[in-house]
Coordinates of C-alpha atoms in Angstrom, one line a residue:
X559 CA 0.0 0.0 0.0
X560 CA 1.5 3.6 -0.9
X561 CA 2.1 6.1 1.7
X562 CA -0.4 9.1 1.6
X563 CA 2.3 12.4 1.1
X564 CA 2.5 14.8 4.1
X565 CA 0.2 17.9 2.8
X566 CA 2.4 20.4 3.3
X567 CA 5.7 18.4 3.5
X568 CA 7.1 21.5 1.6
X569 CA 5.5 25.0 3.1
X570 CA 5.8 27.5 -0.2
X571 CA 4.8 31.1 -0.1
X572 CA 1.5 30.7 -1.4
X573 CA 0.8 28.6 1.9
X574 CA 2.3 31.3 3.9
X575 CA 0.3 33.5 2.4
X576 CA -3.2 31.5 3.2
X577 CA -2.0 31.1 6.7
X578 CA -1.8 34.8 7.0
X579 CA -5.6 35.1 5.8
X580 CA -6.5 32.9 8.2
X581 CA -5.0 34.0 10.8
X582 CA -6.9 37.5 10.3
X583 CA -10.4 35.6 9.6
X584 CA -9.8 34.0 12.8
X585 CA -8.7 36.8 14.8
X586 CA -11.8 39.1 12.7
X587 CA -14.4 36.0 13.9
X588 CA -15.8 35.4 10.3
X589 CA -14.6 36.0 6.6
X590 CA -17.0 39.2 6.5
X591 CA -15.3 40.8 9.2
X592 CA -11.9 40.0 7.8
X593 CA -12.7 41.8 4.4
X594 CA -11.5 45.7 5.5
X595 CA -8.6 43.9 7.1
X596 CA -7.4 42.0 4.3
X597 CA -9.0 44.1 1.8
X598 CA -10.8 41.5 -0.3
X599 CA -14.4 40.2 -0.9
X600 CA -16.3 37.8 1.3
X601 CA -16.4 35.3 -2.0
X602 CA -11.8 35.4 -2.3
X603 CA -11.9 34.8 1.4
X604 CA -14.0 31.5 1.0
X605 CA -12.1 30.6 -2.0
X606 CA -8.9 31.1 -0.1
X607 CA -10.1 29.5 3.0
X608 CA -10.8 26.0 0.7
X609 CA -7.6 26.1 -0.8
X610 CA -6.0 26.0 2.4
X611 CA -8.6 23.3 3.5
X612 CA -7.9 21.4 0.7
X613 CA -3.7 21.8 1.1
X614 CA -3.9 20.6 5.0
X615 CA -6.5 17.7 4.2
X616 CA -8.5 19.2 7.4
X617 CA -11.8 21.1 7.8
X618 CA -11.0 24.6 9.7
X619 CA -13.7 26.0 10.4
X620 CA -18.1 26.0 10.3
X621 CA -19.4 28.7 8.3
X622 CA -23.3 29.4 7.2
X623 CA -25.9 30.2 9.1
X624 CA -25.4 29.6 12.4
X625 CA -22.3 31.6 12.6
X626 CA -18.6 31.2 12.2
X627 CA -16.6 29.1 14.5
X628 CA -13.3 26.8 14.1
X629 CA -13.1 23.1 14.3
X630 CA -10.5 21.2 17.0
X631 CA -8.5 21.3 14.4
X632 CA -8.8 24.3 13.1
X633 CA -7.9 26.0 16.8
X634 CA -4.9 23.8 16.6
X635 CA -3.4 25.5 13.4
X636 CA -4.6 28.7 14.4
X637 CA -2.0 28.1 16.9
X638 CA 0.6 26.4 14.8
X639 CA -0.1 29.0 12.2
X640 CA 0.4 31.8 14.9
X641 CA 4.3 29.9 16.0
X642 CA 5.3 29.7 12.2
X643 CA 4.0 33.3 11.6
X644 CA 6.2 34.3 14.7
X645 CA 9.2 32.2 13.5
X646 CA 9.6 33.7 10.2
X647 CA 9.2 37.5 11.4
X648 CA 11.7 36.7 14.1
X649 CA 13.7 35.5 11.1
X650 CA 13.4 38.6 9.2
X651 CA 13.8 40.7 11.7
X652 CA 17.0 39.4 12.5
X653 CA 18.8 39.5 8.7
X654 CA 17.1 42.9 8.5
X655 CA 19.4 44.0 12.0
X656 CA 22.1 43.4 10.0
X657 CA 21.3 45.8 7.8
X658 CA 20.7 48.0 10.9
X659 CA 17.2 48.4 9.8
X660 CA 14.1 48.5 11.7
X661 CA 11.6 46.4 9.7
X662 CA 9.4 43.6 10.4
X663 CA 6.9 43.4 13.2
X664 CA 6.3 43.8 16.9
X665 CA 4.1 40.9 18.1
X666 CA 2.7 42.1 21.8
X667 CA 0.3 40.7 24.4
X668 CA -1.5 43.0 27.0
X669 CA -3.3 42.3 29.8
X670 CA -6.8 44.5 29.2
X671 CA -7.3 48.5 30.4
X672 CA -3.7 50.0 31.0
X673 CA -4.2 52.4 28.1
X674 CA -6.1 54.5 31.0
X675 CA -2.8 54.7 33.0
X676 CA -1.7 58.1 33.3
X677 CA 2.0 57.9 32.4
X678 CA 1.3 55.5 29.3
X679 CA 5.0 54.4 29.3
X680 CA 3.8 51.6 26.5
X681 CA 1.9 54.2 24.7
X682 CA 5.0 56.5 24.3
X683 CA 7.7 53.5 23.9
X684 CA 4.9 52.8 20.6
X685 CA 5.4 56.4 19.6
X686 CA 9.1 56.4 19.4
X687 CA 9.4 52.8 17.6
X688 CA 7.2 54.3 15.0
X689 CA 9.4 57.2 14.7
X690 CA 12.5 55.1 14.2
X691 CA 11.4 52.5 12.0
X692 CA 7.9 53.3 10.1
X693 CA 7.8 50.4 8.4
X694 CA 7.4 48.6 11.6
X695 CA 4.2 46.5 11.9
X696 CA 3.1 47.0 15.5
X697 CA 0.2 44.0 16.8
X698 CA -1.4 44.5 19.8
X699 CA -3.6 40.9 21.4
X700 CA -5.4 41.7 24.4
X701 CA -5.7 38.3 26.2
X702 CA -5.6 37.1 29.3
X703 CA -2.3 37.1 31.4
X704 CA -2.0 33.3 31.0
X705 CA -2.2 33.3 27.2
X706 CA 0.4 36.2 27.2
X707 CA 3.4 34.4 28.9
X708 CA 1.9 31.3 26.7
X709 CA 2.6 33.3 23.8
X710 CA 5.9 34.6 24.9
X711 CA 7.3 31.0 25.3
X712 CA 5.9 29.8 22.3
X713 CA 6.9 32.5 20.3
X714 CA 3.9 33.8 18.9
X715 CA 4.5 37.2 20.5
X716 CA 7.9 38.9 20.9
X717 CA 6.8 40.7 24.6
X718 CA 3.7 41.0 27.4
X719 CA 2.5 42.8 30.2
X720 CA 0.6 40.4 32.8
X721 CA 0.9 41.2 36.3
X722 CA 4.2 40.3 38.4
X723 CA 3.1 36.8 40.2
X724 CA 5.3 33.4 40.4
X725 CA 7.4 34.0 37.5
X726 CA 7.4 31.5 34.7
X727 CA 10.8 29.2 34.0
X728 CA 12.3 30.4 30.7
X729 CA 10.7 33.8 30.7
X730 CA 12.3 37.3 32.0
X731 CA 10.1 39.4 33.7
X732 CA 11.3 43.6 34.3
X733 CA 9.1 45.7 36.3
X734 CA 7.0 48.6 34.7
X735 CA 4.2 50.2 36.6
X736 CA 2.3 49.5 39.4
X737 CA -1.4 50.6 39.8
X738 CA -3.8 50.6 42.6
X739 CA -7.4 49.0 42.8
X740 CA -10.1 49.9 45.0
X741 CA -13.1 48.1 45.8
X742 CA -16.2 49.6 44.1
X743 CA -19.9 49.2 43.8
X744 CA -22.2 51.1 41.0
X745 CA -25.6 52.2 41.5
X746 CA -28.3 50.2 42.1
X747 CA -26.0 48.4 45.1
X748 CA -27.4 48.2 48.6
X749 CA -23.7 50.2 49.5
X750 CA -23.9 52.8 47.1
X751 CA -25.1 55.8 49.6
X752 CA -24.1 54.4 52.7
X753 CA -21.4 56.2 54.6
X754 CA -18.2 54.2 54.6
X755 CA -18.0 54.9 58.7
X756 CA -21.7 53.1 58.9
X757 CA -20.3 49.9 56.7
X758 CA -18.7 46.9 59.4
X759 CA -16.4 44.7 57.8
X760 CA -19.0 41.6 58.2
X761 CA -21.4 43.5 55.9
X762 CA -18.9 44.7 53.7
X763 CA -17.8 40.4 53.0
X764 CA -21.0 38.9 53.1
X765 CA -21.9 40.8 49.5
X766 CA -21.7 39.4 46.6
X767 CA -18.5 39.8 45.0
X768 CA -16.4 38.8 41.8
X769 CA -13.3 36.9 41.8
X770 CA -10.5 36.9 38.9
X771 CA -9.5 33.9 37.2
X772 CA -6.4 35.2 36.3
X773 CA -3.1 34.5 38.3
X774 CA -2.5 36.8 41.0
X775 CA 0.2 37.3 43.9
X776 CA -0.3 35.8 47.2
X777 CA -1.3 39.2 48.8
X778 CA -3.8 40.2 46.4
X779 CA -5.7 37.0 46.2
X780 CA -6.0 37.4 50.2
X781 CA -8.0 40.5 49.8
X782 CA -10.3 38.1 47.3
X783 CA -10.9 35.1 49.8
X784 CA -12.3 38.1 52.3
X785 CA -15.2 38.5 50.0
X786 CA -18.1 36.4 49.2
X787 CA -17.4 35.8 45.8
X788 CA -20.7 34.4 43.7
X789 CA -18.8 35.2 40.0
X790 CA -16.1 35.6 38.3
X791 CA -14.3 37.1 35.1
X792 CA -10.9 36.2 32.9
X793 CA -10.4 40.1 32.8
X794 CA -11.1 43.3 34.2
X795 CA -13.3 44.3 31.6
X796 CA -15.6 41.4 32.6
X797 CA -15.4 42.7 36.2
X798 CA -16.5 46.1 35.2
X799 CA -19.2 44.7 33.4
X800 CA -20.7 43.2 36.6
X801 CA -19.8 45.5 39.1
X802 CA -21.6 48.0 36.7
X803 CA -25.1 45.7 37.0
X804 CA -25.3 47.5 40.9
X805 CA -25.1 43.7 42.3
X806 CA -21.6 43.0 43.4
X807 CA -18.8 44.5 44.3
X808 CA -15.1 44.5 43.2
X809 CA -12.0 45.4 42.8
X810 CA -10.9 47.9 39.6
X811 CA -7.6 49.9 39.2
X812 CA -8.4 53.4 40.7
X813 CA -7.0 54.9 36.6
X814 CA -9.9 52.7 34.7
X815 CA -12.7 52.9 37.4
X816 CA -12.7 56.8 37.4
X817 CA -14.7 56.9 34.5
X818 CA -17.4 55.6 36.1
X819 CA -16.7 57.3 39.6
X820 CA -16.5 60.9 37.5
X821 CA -20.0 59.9 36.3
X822 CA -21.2 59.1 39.6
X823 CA -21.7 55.7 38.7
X824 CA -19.2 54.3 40.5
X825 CA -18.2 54.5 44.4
X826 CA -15.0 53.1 46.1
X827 CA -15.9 51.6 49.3
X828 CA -13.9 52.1 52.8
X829 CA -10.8 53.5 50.2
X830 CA -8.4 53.7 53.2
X831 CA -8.7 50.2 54.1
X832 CA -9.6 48.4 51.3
X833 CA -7.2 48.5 48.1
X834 CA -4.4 46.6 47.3
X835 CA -0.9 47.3 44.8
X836 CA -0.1 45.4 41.6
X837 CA 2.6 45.0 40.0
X838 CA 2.8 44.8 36.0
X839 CA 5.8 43.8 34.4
X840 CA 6.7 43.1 30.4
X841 CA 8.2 39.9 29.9
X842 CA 10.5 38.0 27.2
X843 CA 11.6 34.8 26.8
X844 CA 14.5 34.0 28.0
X845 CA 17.7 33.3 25.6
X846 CA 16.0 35.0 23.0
X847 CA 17.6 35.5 19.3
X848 CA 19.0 39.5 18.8
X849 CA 15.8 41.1 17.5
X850 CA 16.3 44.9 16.6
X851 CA 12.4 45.9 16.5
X852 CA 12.0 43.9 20.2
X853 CA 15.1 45.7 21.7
X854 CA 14.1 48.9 20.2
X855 CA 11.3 48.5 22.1
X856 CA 12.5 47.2 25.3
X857 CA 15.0 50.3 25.1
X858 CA 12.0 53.1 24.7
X859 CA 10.0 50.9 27.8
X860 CA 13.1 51.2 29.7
X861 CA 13.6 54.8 29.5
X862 CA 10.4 56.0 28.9
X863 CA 8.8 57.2 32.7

């Protein structure tokens, strides 16, 4: 009996290129979505999509009317796709630094709502690696601090910012900002008028609260197991989104509640006693290849304040 051949035992540029188109259709949610990005019809989306179907031998994704979503094995080479993606940009990147030339792209993963901090040392390091190379391709993934440092080791992203917890073996972490959170409620909550001086620390844990699932220090998950926590969210966006119903309470960075607190929508409860520090630091992977576009970066984060 005659071996079946491996589908893509060789990888040519057209398959790079249908890996980058479905990496964007994935990362858009549908081909419709993907067509400003990529800047083609719905119809050369589909077509593309089969080619690559047909090339890997394996059904990606469900599409018609009950939505787009990706097979098992479509998720996997989303993910495989997203490594060989990194690879080759690390790749050029690195013959383009011996040139001396900032080209390529910036791959980076952020844990969600620090664009409201006040000295943006991200949004400035941005600024000035635009300025020195513009033919940079800068990619921002917001995702939860697990999937950063996942992506770090991996190699689908070149750098993150997740909170500073139990570091990882074979990444780096460097401190960059630390931010404050309070505990809020919204209106509608039983505690939004009361006076902090009338609210005993019994009442105050017996609320229903809301509990991250992402990786915290020691210290801050104490001020969690205090609270009667009912629910929970991957990100602070989902605890914003239920602290904002008036039902539980919370904690929020003081920079992205205040917002809501300038609206009068959202109150910090017992401020003086209730808050606690975080730490956020970007992180590499350790032993990484010289990249000029990453160190570029790294350089503008490190003197940037």
């Amino acid at each position: 009996m005659s071996r079946r051949p491996d589908p893509l035992a060789q990888v040519s540029d057209f398959d790079i290129r249908l890996l980058k188109i479905y990496r964007s259709v994935v990362e858009c949610g549908g081909f419709s979505a993907a067509e400003n990005v990529l800047g083609i019809g719905r119809s050369a989306i589909s077509q593309q999509m089969k080619d690559l179907e047909q090339r890997l031998g394996l059904r990606l994704c469900q599409r018609g009317r009950a939505g787009f979503s990706l097979t098992e094995e479509g998720r996997e080479v989303y993910q495989s796709a997203l490594q060989l993606l990194g690879a080759l940009e690390t790749f050029r990147t690195e013959v383009n630094g011996l040139h001396q030339h900032l080209r390529g792209e910036l791959n980076i993963g952020l844990t969600d709502n620090l664009v409201t901090l006040p000295h943006m040392r991200i949004t400035h390091a941005l600024a000035q690696l635009k300025d020195r190379g513009p033919d940079v391709r800068i990619q921002i993934r917001m995702i939860a601090p697990s999937q950063v440092e996942q992506g770090v080791l991996d190699g689908s992203l070149h750098i993150g910012v997740v909170p500073q917890t139990t570091p990882l073996p074979g990444l780096d972490y460097q401190p960059l900002y630390s931010e404050r959170s309070l505990l809020y409620c919204a209106v509608g909550h039983p505690l939004f008028y009361a006076e902090d001086a009338r609210i005993d620390d019994q009442r105050l844990d017996s609320q229903d609260a809301i509990a991250p699932t992402f990786r915290l220090p020691a210290e801050v998950q104490a001020c969690y197991q205090a609270l009667h926590c009912t629910a929970s969210a991957s990100d602070r966006e989902g605890m914003a989104f239920l602290i904002l119903t008036g039902r539980y309470i919370g904690y929020l960075p003081d920079h992205y509640a205040s917002f809501w607190v300038q609206q009068g929508r959202l109150r910090a409860l017992k401020p003086q006693q209730r808050f606690h520090d975080l730490s956020l630091s970007w992180v590499t992977r350790k032993g990484r290849r010289p990249n000029l576009v990453l160190e570029s970066f790294i350089d503008s984060l490190a003197t940037t304040r």
